[in-house]
JSON list of C-alpha atoms in Angstrom, two decimals:
[
{"chain": "A", "resi": 1, "resn": "MET", "atom": "CA", "xyz": [-9.30, 53.04, -124.90]},
{"chain": "A", "resi": 2, "resn": "ARG", "atom": "CA", "xyz": [-7.35, 56.19, -124.12]},
{"chain": "A", "resi": 3, "resn": "PRO", "atom": "CA", "xyz": [-4.20, 55.32, -126.37]},
{"chain": "A", "resi": 4, "resn": "LEU", "atom": "CA", "xyz": [-6.53, 54.71, -129.18]},
{"chain": "A", "resi": 5, "resn": "SER", "atom": "CA", "xyz": [-8.45, 57.98, -128.69]},
{"chain": "A", "resi": 6, "resn": "LEU", "atom": "CA", "xyz": [-5.12, 59.88, -128.43]},
{"chain": "A", "resi": 7, "resn": "ILE", "atom": "CA", "xyz": [-3.90, 58.10, -131.86]},
{"chain": "A", "resi": 8, "resn": "LEU", "atom": "CA", "xyz": [-7.13, 58.91, -133.43]},
{"chain": "A", "resi": 9, "resn": "ILE", "atom": "CA", "xyz": [-6.93, 62.73, -132.47]},
{"chain": "A", "resi": 10, "resn": "ILE", "atom": "CA", "xyz": [-3.48, 62.74, -133.76]},
{"chain": "A", "resi": 11, "resn": "ALA", "atom": "CA", "xyz": [-4.32, 61.43, -136.85]},
{"chain": "A", "resi": 12, "resn": "SER", "atom": "CA", "xyz": [-7.11, 63.51, -137.47]},
{"chain": "A", "resi": 13, "resn": "LEU", "atom": "CA", "xyz": [-5.16, 66.76, -136.91]},
{"chain": "A", "resi": 14, "resn": "LEU", "atom": "CA", "xyz": [-2.42, 65.60, -138.99]},
{"chain": "A", "resi": 15, "resn": "LEU", "atom": "CA", "xyz": [-4.67, 65.18, -141.80]},
{"chain": "A", "resi": 16, "resn": "ALA", "atom": "CA", "xyz": [-6.26, 68.25, -141.20]},
{"chain": "A", "resi": 17, "resn": "CYS", "atom": "CA", "xyz": [-3.03, 70.05, -141.50]},
{"chain": "A", "resi": 18, "resn": "LYS", "atom": "CA", "xyz": [-2.29, 67.97, -144.67]},
{"chain": "A", "resi": 19, "resn": "GLN", "atom": "CA", "xyz": [-2.25, 71.47, -146.86]},
{"chain": "A", "resi": 20, "resn": "GLU", "atom": "CA", "xyz": [0.28, 73.07, -144.40]},
{"chain": "A", "resi": 21, "resn": "SER", "atom": "CA", "xyz": [4.07, 72.60, -144.85]},
{"chain": "A", "resi": 22, "resn": "ARG", "atom": "CA", "xyz": [5.83, 69.37, -143.76]},
{"chain": "A", "resi": 23, "resn": "VAL", "atom": "CA", "xyz": [7.72, 71.54, -141.23]},
{"chain": "A", "resi": 24, "resn": "ALA", "atom": "CA", "xyz": [4.61, 72.44, -139.57]},
{"chain": "A", "resi": 25, "resn": "ASP", "atom": "CA", "xyz": [3.35, 68.56, -139.59]},
{"chain": "A", "resi": 26, "resn": "THR", "atom": "CA", "xyz": [6.73, 67.51, -138.08]},
{"chain": "A", "resi": 27, "resn": "LYS", "atom": "CA", "xyz": [6.86, 70.31, -135.56]},
{"chain": "A", "resi": 28, "resn": "LEU", "atom": "CA", "xyz": [3.02, 69.09, -134.62]},
{"chain": "A", "resi": 29, "resn": "LEU", "atom": "CA", "xyz": [4.02, 65.45, -134.68]},
{"chain": "A", "resi": 30, "resn": "ALA", "atom": "CA", "xyz": [6.97, 66.12, -132.19]},
{"chain": "A", "resi": 31, "resn": "GLU", "atom": "CA", "xyz": [4.51, 68.05, -129.98]},
{"chain": "A", "resi": 32, "resn": "PHE", "atom": "CA", "xyz": [2.14, 65.42, -129.77]},
{"chain": "A", "resi": 33, "resn": "GLU", "atom": "CA", "xyz": [4.82, 62.75, -129.16]},
{"chain": "A", "resi": 34, "resn": "SER", "atom": "CA", "xyz": [6.07, 64.47, -126.20]},
{"chain": "A", "resi": 35, "resn": "GLU", "atom": "CA", "xyz": [2.77, 64.78, -124.68]},
{"chain": "A", "resi": 36, "resn": "TYR", "atom": "CA", "xyz": [1.98, 61.20, -125.28]},
{"chain": "A", "resi": 37, "resn": "LYS", "atom": "CA", "xyz": [5.24, 60.28, -123.90]},
{"chain": "A", "resi": 38, "resn": "ASP", "atom": "CA", "xyz": [4.32, 62.36, -120.60]},
{"chain": "A", "resi": 39, "resn": "TRP", "atom": "CA", "xyz": [0.69, 60.98, -120.49]},
{"chain": "A", "resi": 40, "resn": "LEU", "atom": "CA", "xyz": [2.21, 57.29, -120.73]},
{"chain": "A", "resi": 41, "resn": "LYS", "atom": "CA", "xyz": [3.76, 57.94, -117.41]},
{"chain": "A", "resi": 42, "resn": "LEU", "atom": "CA", "xyz": [0.62, 58.18, -115.80]},
{"chain": "A", "resi": 43, "resn": "SER", "atom": "CA", "xyz": [-0.65, 54.52, -116.02]},
{"chain": "A", "resi": 44, "resn": "GLU", "atom": "CA", "xyz": [-2.15, 52.41, -113.50]},
{"chain": "A", "resi": 45, "resn": "GLY", "atom": "CA", "xyz": [0.45, 50.82, -110.97]},
{"chain": "A", "resi": 46, "resn": "ASP", "atom": "CA", "xyz": [2.84, 53.88, -111.20]},
{"chain": "A", "resi": 47, "resn": "GLN", "atom": "CA", "xyz": [3.90, 55.83, -108.11]},
{"chain": "A", "resi": 48, "resn": "GLY", "atom": "CA", "xyz": [1.60, 58.93, -107.67]},
{"chain": "A", "resi": 49, "resn": "PHE", "atom": "CA", "xyz": [3.31, 62.27, -107.43]},
{"chain": "A", "resi": 50, "resn": "ASP", "atom": "CA", "xyz": [4.05, 63.46, -103.68]},
{"chain": "A", "resi": 51, "resn": "PHE", "atom": "CA", "xyz": [2.32, 66.75, -104.10]},
{"chain": "A", "resi": 52, "resn": "THR", "atom": "CA", "xyz": [2.29, 69.23, -101.32]},
{"chain": "A", "resi": 53, "resn": "GLY", "atom": "CA", "xyz": [-0.69, 71.69, -100.47]},
{"chain": "A", "resi": 54, "resn": "LYS", "atom": "CA", "xyz": [-1.65, 73.77, -97.32]},
{"chain": "A", "resi": 55, "resn": "ASP", "atom": "CA", "xyz": [-4.33, 72.97, -95.09]},
{"chain": "A", "resi": 56, "resn": "LEU", "atom": "CA", "xyz": [-7.15, 75.17, -93.29]},
{"chain": "A", "resi": 57, "resn": "GLN", "atom": "CA", "xyz": [-4.55, 76.11, -90.68]},
{"chain": "A", "resi": 58, "resn": "GLY", "atom": "CA", "xyz": [-1.77, 76.91, -93.09]},
{"chain": "A", "resi": 59, "resn": "ASN", "atom": "CA", "xyz": [0.22, 73.88, -92.42]},
{"chain": "A", "resi": 60, "resn": "ASN", "atom": "CA", "xyz": [1.90, 71.58, -95.35]},
{"chain": "A", "resi": 61, "resn": "VAL", "atom": "CA", "xyz": [0.21, 68.66, -96.15]},
{"chain": "A", "resi": 62, "resn": "LYS", "atom": "CA", "xyz": [1.80, 65.86, -98.43]},
{"chain": "A", "resi": 63, "resn": "PHE", "atom": "CA", "xyz": [0.33, 63.22, -100.39]},
{"chain": "A", "resi": 64, "resn": "SER", "atom": "CA", "xyz": [2.67, 60.88, -98.79]},
{"chain": "A", "resi": 65, "resn": "ASP", "atom": "CA", "xyz": [1.25, 61.54, -95.32]},
{"chain": "A", "resi": 66, "resn": "PHE", "atom": "CA", "xyz": [-1.50, 59.19, -96.33]},
{"chain": "A", "resi": 67, "resn": "ARG", "atom": "CA", "xyz": [0.72, 56.15, -97.22]},
{"chain": "A", "resi": 68, "resn": "GLY", "atom": "CA", "xyz": [-1.12, 53.12, -95.73]},
{"chain": "A", "resi": 69, "resn": "LYS", "atom": "CA", "xyz": [-4.77, 54.40, -96.79]},
{"chain": "A", "resi": 70, "resn": "TYR", "atom": "CA", "xyz": [-6.60, 54.44, -100.10]},
{"chain": "A", "resi": 71, "resn": "VAL", "atom": "CA", "xyz": [-6.85, 57.96, -101.55]},
{"chain": "A", "resi": 72, "resn": "TYR", "atom": "CA", "xyz": [-9.59, 59.66, -103.20]},
{"chain": "A", "resi": 73, "resn": "LEU", "atom": "CA", "xyz": [-8.54, 62.81, -104.65]},
{"chain": "A", "resi": 74, "resn": "ASP", "atom": "CA", "xyz": [-10.83, 65.56, -105.71]},
{"chain": "A", "resi": 75, "resn": "VAL", "atom": "CA", "xyz": [-9.14, 68.41, -107.73]},
{"chain": "A", "resi": 76, "resn": "TRP", "atom": "CA", "xyz": [-11.63, 71.37, -107.52]},
{"chain": "A", "resi": 77, "resn": "ALA", "atom": "CA", "xyz": [-12.40, 75.06, -107.04]},
{"chain": "A", "resi": 78, "resn": "THR", "atom": "CA", "xyz": [-14.94, 77.08, -105.33]},
{"chain": "A", "resi": 79, "resn": "TRP", "atom": "CA", "xyz": [-16.06, 78.96, -108.42]},
{"chain": "A", "resi": 80, "resn": "CYS", "atom": "CA", "xyz": [-16.58, 75.63, -110.28]},
{"chain": "A", "resi": 81, "resn": "GLY", "atom": "CA", "xyz": [-20.34, 74.72, -110.60]},
{"chain": "A", "resi": 82, "resn": "PRO", "atom": "CA", "xyz": [-19.89, 71.05, -111.48]},
{"chain": "A", "resi": 83, "resn": "CYS", "atom": "CA", "xyz": [-17.65, 70.94, -108.41]},
{"chain": "A", "resi": 84, "resn": "ARG", "atom": "CA", "xyz": [-20.37, 72.38, -106.10]},
{"chain": "A", "resi": 85, "resn": "ARG", "atom": "CA", "xyz": [-22.74, 69.86, -107.33]},
{"chain": "A", "resi": 86, "resn": "GLU", "atom": "CA", "xyz": [-20.79, 66.92, -106.52]},
{"chain": "A", "resi": 87, "resn": "ILE", "atom": "CA", "xyz": [-20.21, 68.07, -102.81]},
{"chain": "A", "resi": 88, "resn": "PRO", "atom": "CA", "xyz": [-23.48, 66.40, -101.40]},
{"chain": "A", "resi": 89, "resn": "TYR", "atom": "CA", "xyz": [-22.37, 63.10, -103.09]},
{"chain": "A", "resi": 90, "resn": "LEU", "atom": "CA", "xyz": [-18.71, 63.55, -101.55]},
{"chain": "A", "resi": 91, "resn": "LYS", "atom": "CA", "xyz": [-19.91, 64.38, -98.13]},
{"chain": "A", "resi": 92, "resn": "GLN", "atom": "CA", "xyz": [-22.27, 61.06, -98.32]},
{"chain": "A", "resi": 93, "resn": "LEU", "atom": "CA", "xyz": [-19.30, 59.10, -99.57]},
{"chain": "A", "resi": 94, "resn": "GLU", "atom": "CA", "xyz": [-17.21, 60.35, -96.97]},
{"chain": "A", "resi": 95, "resn": "ALA", "atom": "CA", "xyz": [-19.80, 59.41, -94.28]},
{"chain": "A", "resi": 96, "resn": "ASP", "atom": "CA", "xyz": [-20.64, 56.02, -95.68]},
{"chain": "A", "resi": 97, "resn": "TYR", "atom": "CA", "xyz": [-16.70, 55.13, -95.88]},
{"chain": "A", "resi": 98, "resn": "HIS", "atom": "CA", "xyz": [-15.89, 56.78, -92.50]},
{"chain": "A", "resi": 99, "resn": "GLY", "atom": "CA", "xyz": [-13.79, 54.54, -90.27]},
{"chain": "A", "resi": 100, "resn": "ARG", "atom": "CA", "xyz": [-12.58, 52.50, -93.44]},
{"chain": "A", "resi": 101, "resn": "ASN", "atom": "CA", "xyz": [-9.06, 52.34, -95.01]},
{"chain": "A", "resi": 102, "resn": "ILE", "atom": "CA", "xyz": [-9.69, 55.47, -97.14]},
{"chain": "A", "resi": 103, "resn": "VAL", "atom": "CA", "xyz": [-8.94, 59.32, -97.01]},
{"chain": "A", "resi": 104, "resn": "PHE", "atom": "CA", "xyz": [-10.81, 62.04, -99.11]},
{"chain": "A", "resi": 105, "resn": "ILE", "atom": "CA", "xyz": [-8.50, 64.90, -100.11]},
{"chain": "A", "resi": 106, "resn": "SER", "atom": "CA", "xyz": [-9.95, 67.88, -101.66]},
{"chain": "A", "resi": 107, "resn": "TYR", "atom": "CA", "xyz": [-7.20, 69.78, -103.40]},
{"chain": "A", "resi": 108, "resn": "SER", "atom": "CA", "xyz": [-8.46, 73.31, -104.43]},
{"chain": "A", "resi": 109, "resn": "ILE", "atom": "CA", "xyz": [-7.07, 75.25, -107.31]},
{"chain": "A", "resi": 110, "resn": "ASP", "atom": "CA", "xyz": [-8.38, 78.57, -106.13]},
{"chain": "A", "resi": 111, "resn": "ASP", "atom": "CA", "xyz": [-6.47, 81.82, -106.56]},
{"chain": "A", "resi": 112, "resn": "ASP", "atom": "CA", "xyz": [-8.23, 83.35, -103.71]},
{"chain": "A", "resi": 113, "resn": "LYS", "atom": "CA", "xyz": [-7.25, 81.59, -100.49]},
{"chain": "A", "resi": 114, "resn": "GLN", "atom": "CA", "xyz": [-9.71, 83.56, -98.28]},
{"chain": "A", "resi": 115, "resn": "ALA", "atom": "CA", "xyz": [-12.43, 82.65, -100.57]},
{"chain": "A", "resi": 116, "resn": "TRP", "atom": "CA", "xyz": [-11.64, 79.12, -100.42]},
{"chain": "A", "resi": 117, "resn": "LEU", "atom": "CA", "xyz": [-11.16, 79.10, -96.57]},
{"chain": "A", "resi": 118, "resn": "ASP", "atom": "CA", "xyz": [-14.77, 81.01, -96.16]},
{"chain": "A", "resi": 119, "resn": "PHE", "atom": "CA", "xyz": [-16.51, 78.27, -98.69]},
{"chain": "A", "resi": 120, "resn": "VAL", "atom": "CA", "xyz": [-15.03, 75.31, -96.87]},
{"chain": "A", "resi": 121, "resn": "THR", "atom": "CA", "xyz": [-15.90, 76.54, -93.36]},
{"chain": "A", "resi": 122, "resn": "GLU", "atom": "CA", "xyz": [-19.36, 77.74, -94.37]},
{"chain": "A", "resi": 123, "resn": "ASN", "atom": "CA", "xyz": [-20.11, 74.41, -96.17]},
{"chain": "A", "resi": 124, "resn": "GLU", "atom": "CA", "xyz": [-18.59, 72.59, -93.54]},
{"chain": "A", "resi": 125, "resn": "LEU", "atom": "CA", "xyz": [-16.58, 70.47, -95.94]},
{"chain": "A", "resi": 126, "resn": "GLY", "atom": "CA", "xyz": [-15.10, 67.26, -94.65]},
{"chain": "A", "resi": 127, "resn": "GLY", "atom": "CA", "xyz": [-12.08, 65.05, -95.41]},
{"chain": "A", "resi": 128, "resn": "VAL", "atom": "CA", "xyz": [-8.86, 66.59, -95.85]},
{"chain": "A", "resi": 129, "resn": "GLN", "atom": "CA", "xyz": [-9.25, 70.11, -97.31]},
{"chain": "A", "resi": 130, "resn": "ILE", "atom": "CA", "xyz": [-5.81, 71.54, -98.85]},
{"chain": "A", "resi": 131, "resn": "ILE", "atom": "CA", "xyz": [-5.16, 74.30, -101.44]},
{"chain": "A", "resi": 132, "resn": "GLY", "atom": "CA", "xyz": [-2.45, 74.17, -103.86]},
{"chain": "A", "resi": 133, "resn": "GLU", "atom": "CA", "xyz": [0.01, 76.97, -104.64]},
{"chain": "A", "resi": 134, "resn": "ASN", "atom": "CA", "xyz": [-0.12, 78.72, -107.96]},
{"chain": "A", "resi": 135, "resn": "ALA", "atom": "CA", "xyz": [-3.59, 77.30, -108.87]},
{"chain": "A", "resi": 136, "resn": "TRP", "atom": "CA", "xyz": [-3.73, 75.68, -112.39]},
{"chain": "A", "resi": 137, "resn": "GLN", "atom": "CA", "xyz": [0.04, 76.04, -112.54]},
{"chain": "A", "resi": 138, "resn": "SER", "atom": "CA", "xyz": [0.90, 73.93, -109.36]},
{"chain": "A", "resi": 139, "resn": "GLU", "atom": "CA", "xyz": [3.34, 71.21, -109.67]},
{"chain": "A", "resi": 140, "resn": "MET", "atom": "CA", "xyz": [0.43, 68.68, -109.19]},
{"chain": "A", "resi": 141, "resn": "THR", "atom": "CA", "xyz": [-1.90, 69.82, -111.76]},
{"chain": "A", "resi": 142, "resn": "LYS", "atom": "CA", "xyz": [0.91, 70.25, -114.38]},
{"chain": "A", "resi": 143, "resn": "TYR", "atom": "CA", "xyz": [2.24, 66.68, -113.36]},
{"chain": "A", "resi": 144, "resn": "TYR", "atom": "CA", "xyz": [-1.39, 64.80, -113.87]},
{"chain": "A", "resi": 145, "resn": "LYS", "atom": "CA", "xyz": [-2.32, 67.31, -116.71]},
{"chain": "A", "resi": 146, "resn": "VAL", "atom": "CA", "xyz": [-5.42, 68.52, -115.10]},
{"chain": "A", "resi": 147, "resn": "ASN", "atom": "CA", "xyz": [-7.06, 70.60, -117.64]},
{"chain": "A", "resi": 148, "resn": "GLY", "atom": "CA", "xyz": [-10.45, 70.99, -116.06]},
{"chain": "A", "resi": 149, "resn": "VAL", "atom": "CA", "xyz": [-12.20, 70.61, -112.67]},
{"chain": "A", "resi": 150, "resn": "PRO", "atom": "CA", "xyz": [-13.51, 68.66, -110.98]},
{"chain": "A", "resi": 151, "resn": "THR", "atom": "CA", "xyz": [-11.16, 65.73, -111.59]},
{"chain": "A", "resi": 152, "resn": "PHE", "atom": "CA", "xyz": [-11.08, 62.88, -109.31]},
{"chain": "A", "resi": 153, "resn": "MET", "atom": "CA", "xyz": [-8.30, 60.26, -108.79]},
{"chain": "A", "resi": 154, "resn": "PHE", "atom": "CA", "xyz": [-7.80, 57.25, -106.84]},
{"chain": "A", "resi": 155, "resn": "PHE", "atom": "CA", "xyz": [-4.76, 55.72, -105.33]},
{"chain": "A", "resi": 156, "resn": "ASP", "atom": "CA", "xyz": [-3.85, 52.58, -103.68]},
{"chain": "A", "resi": 157, "resn": "PRO", "atom": "CA", "xyz": [-2.53, 52.28, -99.97]},
{"chain": "A", "resi": 158, "resn": "GLU", "atom": "CA", "xyz": [1.22, 52.44, -101.40]},
{"chain": "A", "resi": 159, "resn": "GLY", "atom": "CA", "xyz": [0.56, 55.73, -103.10]},
{"chain": "A", "resi": 160, "resn": "LYS", "atom": "CA", "xyz": [0.19, 53.99, -106.55]},
{"chain": "A", "resi": 161, "resn": "ILE", "atom": "CA", "xyz": [-2.28, 55.27, -109.29]},
{"chain": "A", "resi": 162, "resn": "ILE", "atom": "CA", "xyz": [-5.32, 53.16, -109.34]},
{"chain": "A", "resi": 163, "resn": "SER", "atom": "CA", "xyz": [-7.08, 55.74, -111.80]},
{"chain": "A", "resi": 164, "resn": "ILE", "atom": "CA", "xyz": [-6.21, 59.50, -112.62]},
{"chain": "A", "resi": 165, "resn": "LYS", "atom": "CA", "xyz": [-9.76, 59.67, -114.36]},
{"chain": "A", "resi": 166, "resn": "MET", "atom": "CA", "xyz": [-11.78, 58.30, -111.63]},
{"chain": "A", "resi": 167, "resn": "THR", "atom": "CA", "xyz": [-15.46, 58.58, -111.69]},
{"chain": "A", "resi": 168, "resn": "ARG", "atom": "CA", "xyz": [-17.44, 61.51, -109.68]},
{"chain": "A", "resi": 169, "resn": "PRO", "atom": "CA", "xyz": [-18.85, 60.87, -106.27]},
{"chain": "A", "resi": 170, "resn": "SER", "atom": "CA", "xyz": [-22.41, 61.01, -107.81]},
{"chain": "A", "resi": 171, "resn": "ASP", "atom": "CA", "xyz": [-21.55, 58.03, -110.07]},
{"chain": "A", "resi": 172, "resn": "ASP", "atom": "CA", "xyz": [-22.36, 54.69, -108.82]},
{"chain": "A", "resi": 173, "resn": "GLU", "atom": "CA", "xyz": [-19.36, 53.36, -110.20]},
{"chain": "A", "resi": 174, "resn": "THR", "atom": "CA", "xyz": [-17.28, 55.04, -107.78]},
{"chain": "A", "resi": 175, "resn": "ARG", "atom": "CA", "xyz": [-18.73, 52.96, -104.89]},
{"chain": "A", "resi": 176, "resn": "GLU", "atom": "CA", "xyz": [-18.60, 49.89, -106.89]},
{"chain": "A", "resi": 177, "resn": "LYS", "atom": "CA", "xyz": [-14.76, 50.62, -107.46]},
{"chain": "A", "resi": 178, "resn": "PHE", "atom": "CA", "xyz": [-14.25, 51.31, -103.66]},
{"chain": "A", "resi": 179, "resn": "ASP", "atom": "CA", "xyz": [-16.09, 48.05, -102.75]},
{"chain": "A", "resi": 180, "resn": "SER", "atom": "CA", "xyz": [-13.91, 45.86, -105.19]},
{"chain": "A", "resi": 181, "resn": "TYR", "atom": "CA", "xyz": [-11.06, 46.49, -102.84]},
{"chain": "A", "resi": 182, "resn": "THR", "atom": "CA", "xyz": [-11.57, 44.14, -99.90]},
{"chain": "A", "resi": 183, "resn": "ASP", "atom": "CA", "xyz": [-9.09, 45.89, -97.54]},
{"chain": "A", "resi": 184, "resn": "LEU", "atom": "CA", "xyz": [-10.69, 49.39, -98.10]}
]
């Protein structure tokens, strides 16, 4: 479905630009081709990006530190209303899957590290809490083309992509997806 949607968007934009010069069409098409090729790299079964973030104590935490476990990754920010609304559901998922072969990583894109630390502490957030360097401009957000939060992703124990557009904790489909993996 995603490739078809992207093709329809490209076609619509090109038709809208019909009145413009051929040079503009060529440049636009080249930009979309480049984006599309990058997007294709992010397919199910591909190796996930080995990003790094800082935990609450300031230690480096790498994605690869969790090899051997499924990873449910939440890209979020303290100032994000929809992110905050997902927290109770995420806490419940963490509790329900405690002791299972899954780790819950919350990767903050906050600019204000102290606001992030205070929020995580005051709200007793569980899972692995990390903050990325450079917020929206982090290597991880660029690699996965994160353009909005919250964004949820799901990886297998080898660190391979299951979904980079995973359902939210509040969606029943999330549990169904988790439960479809017998080794989770």
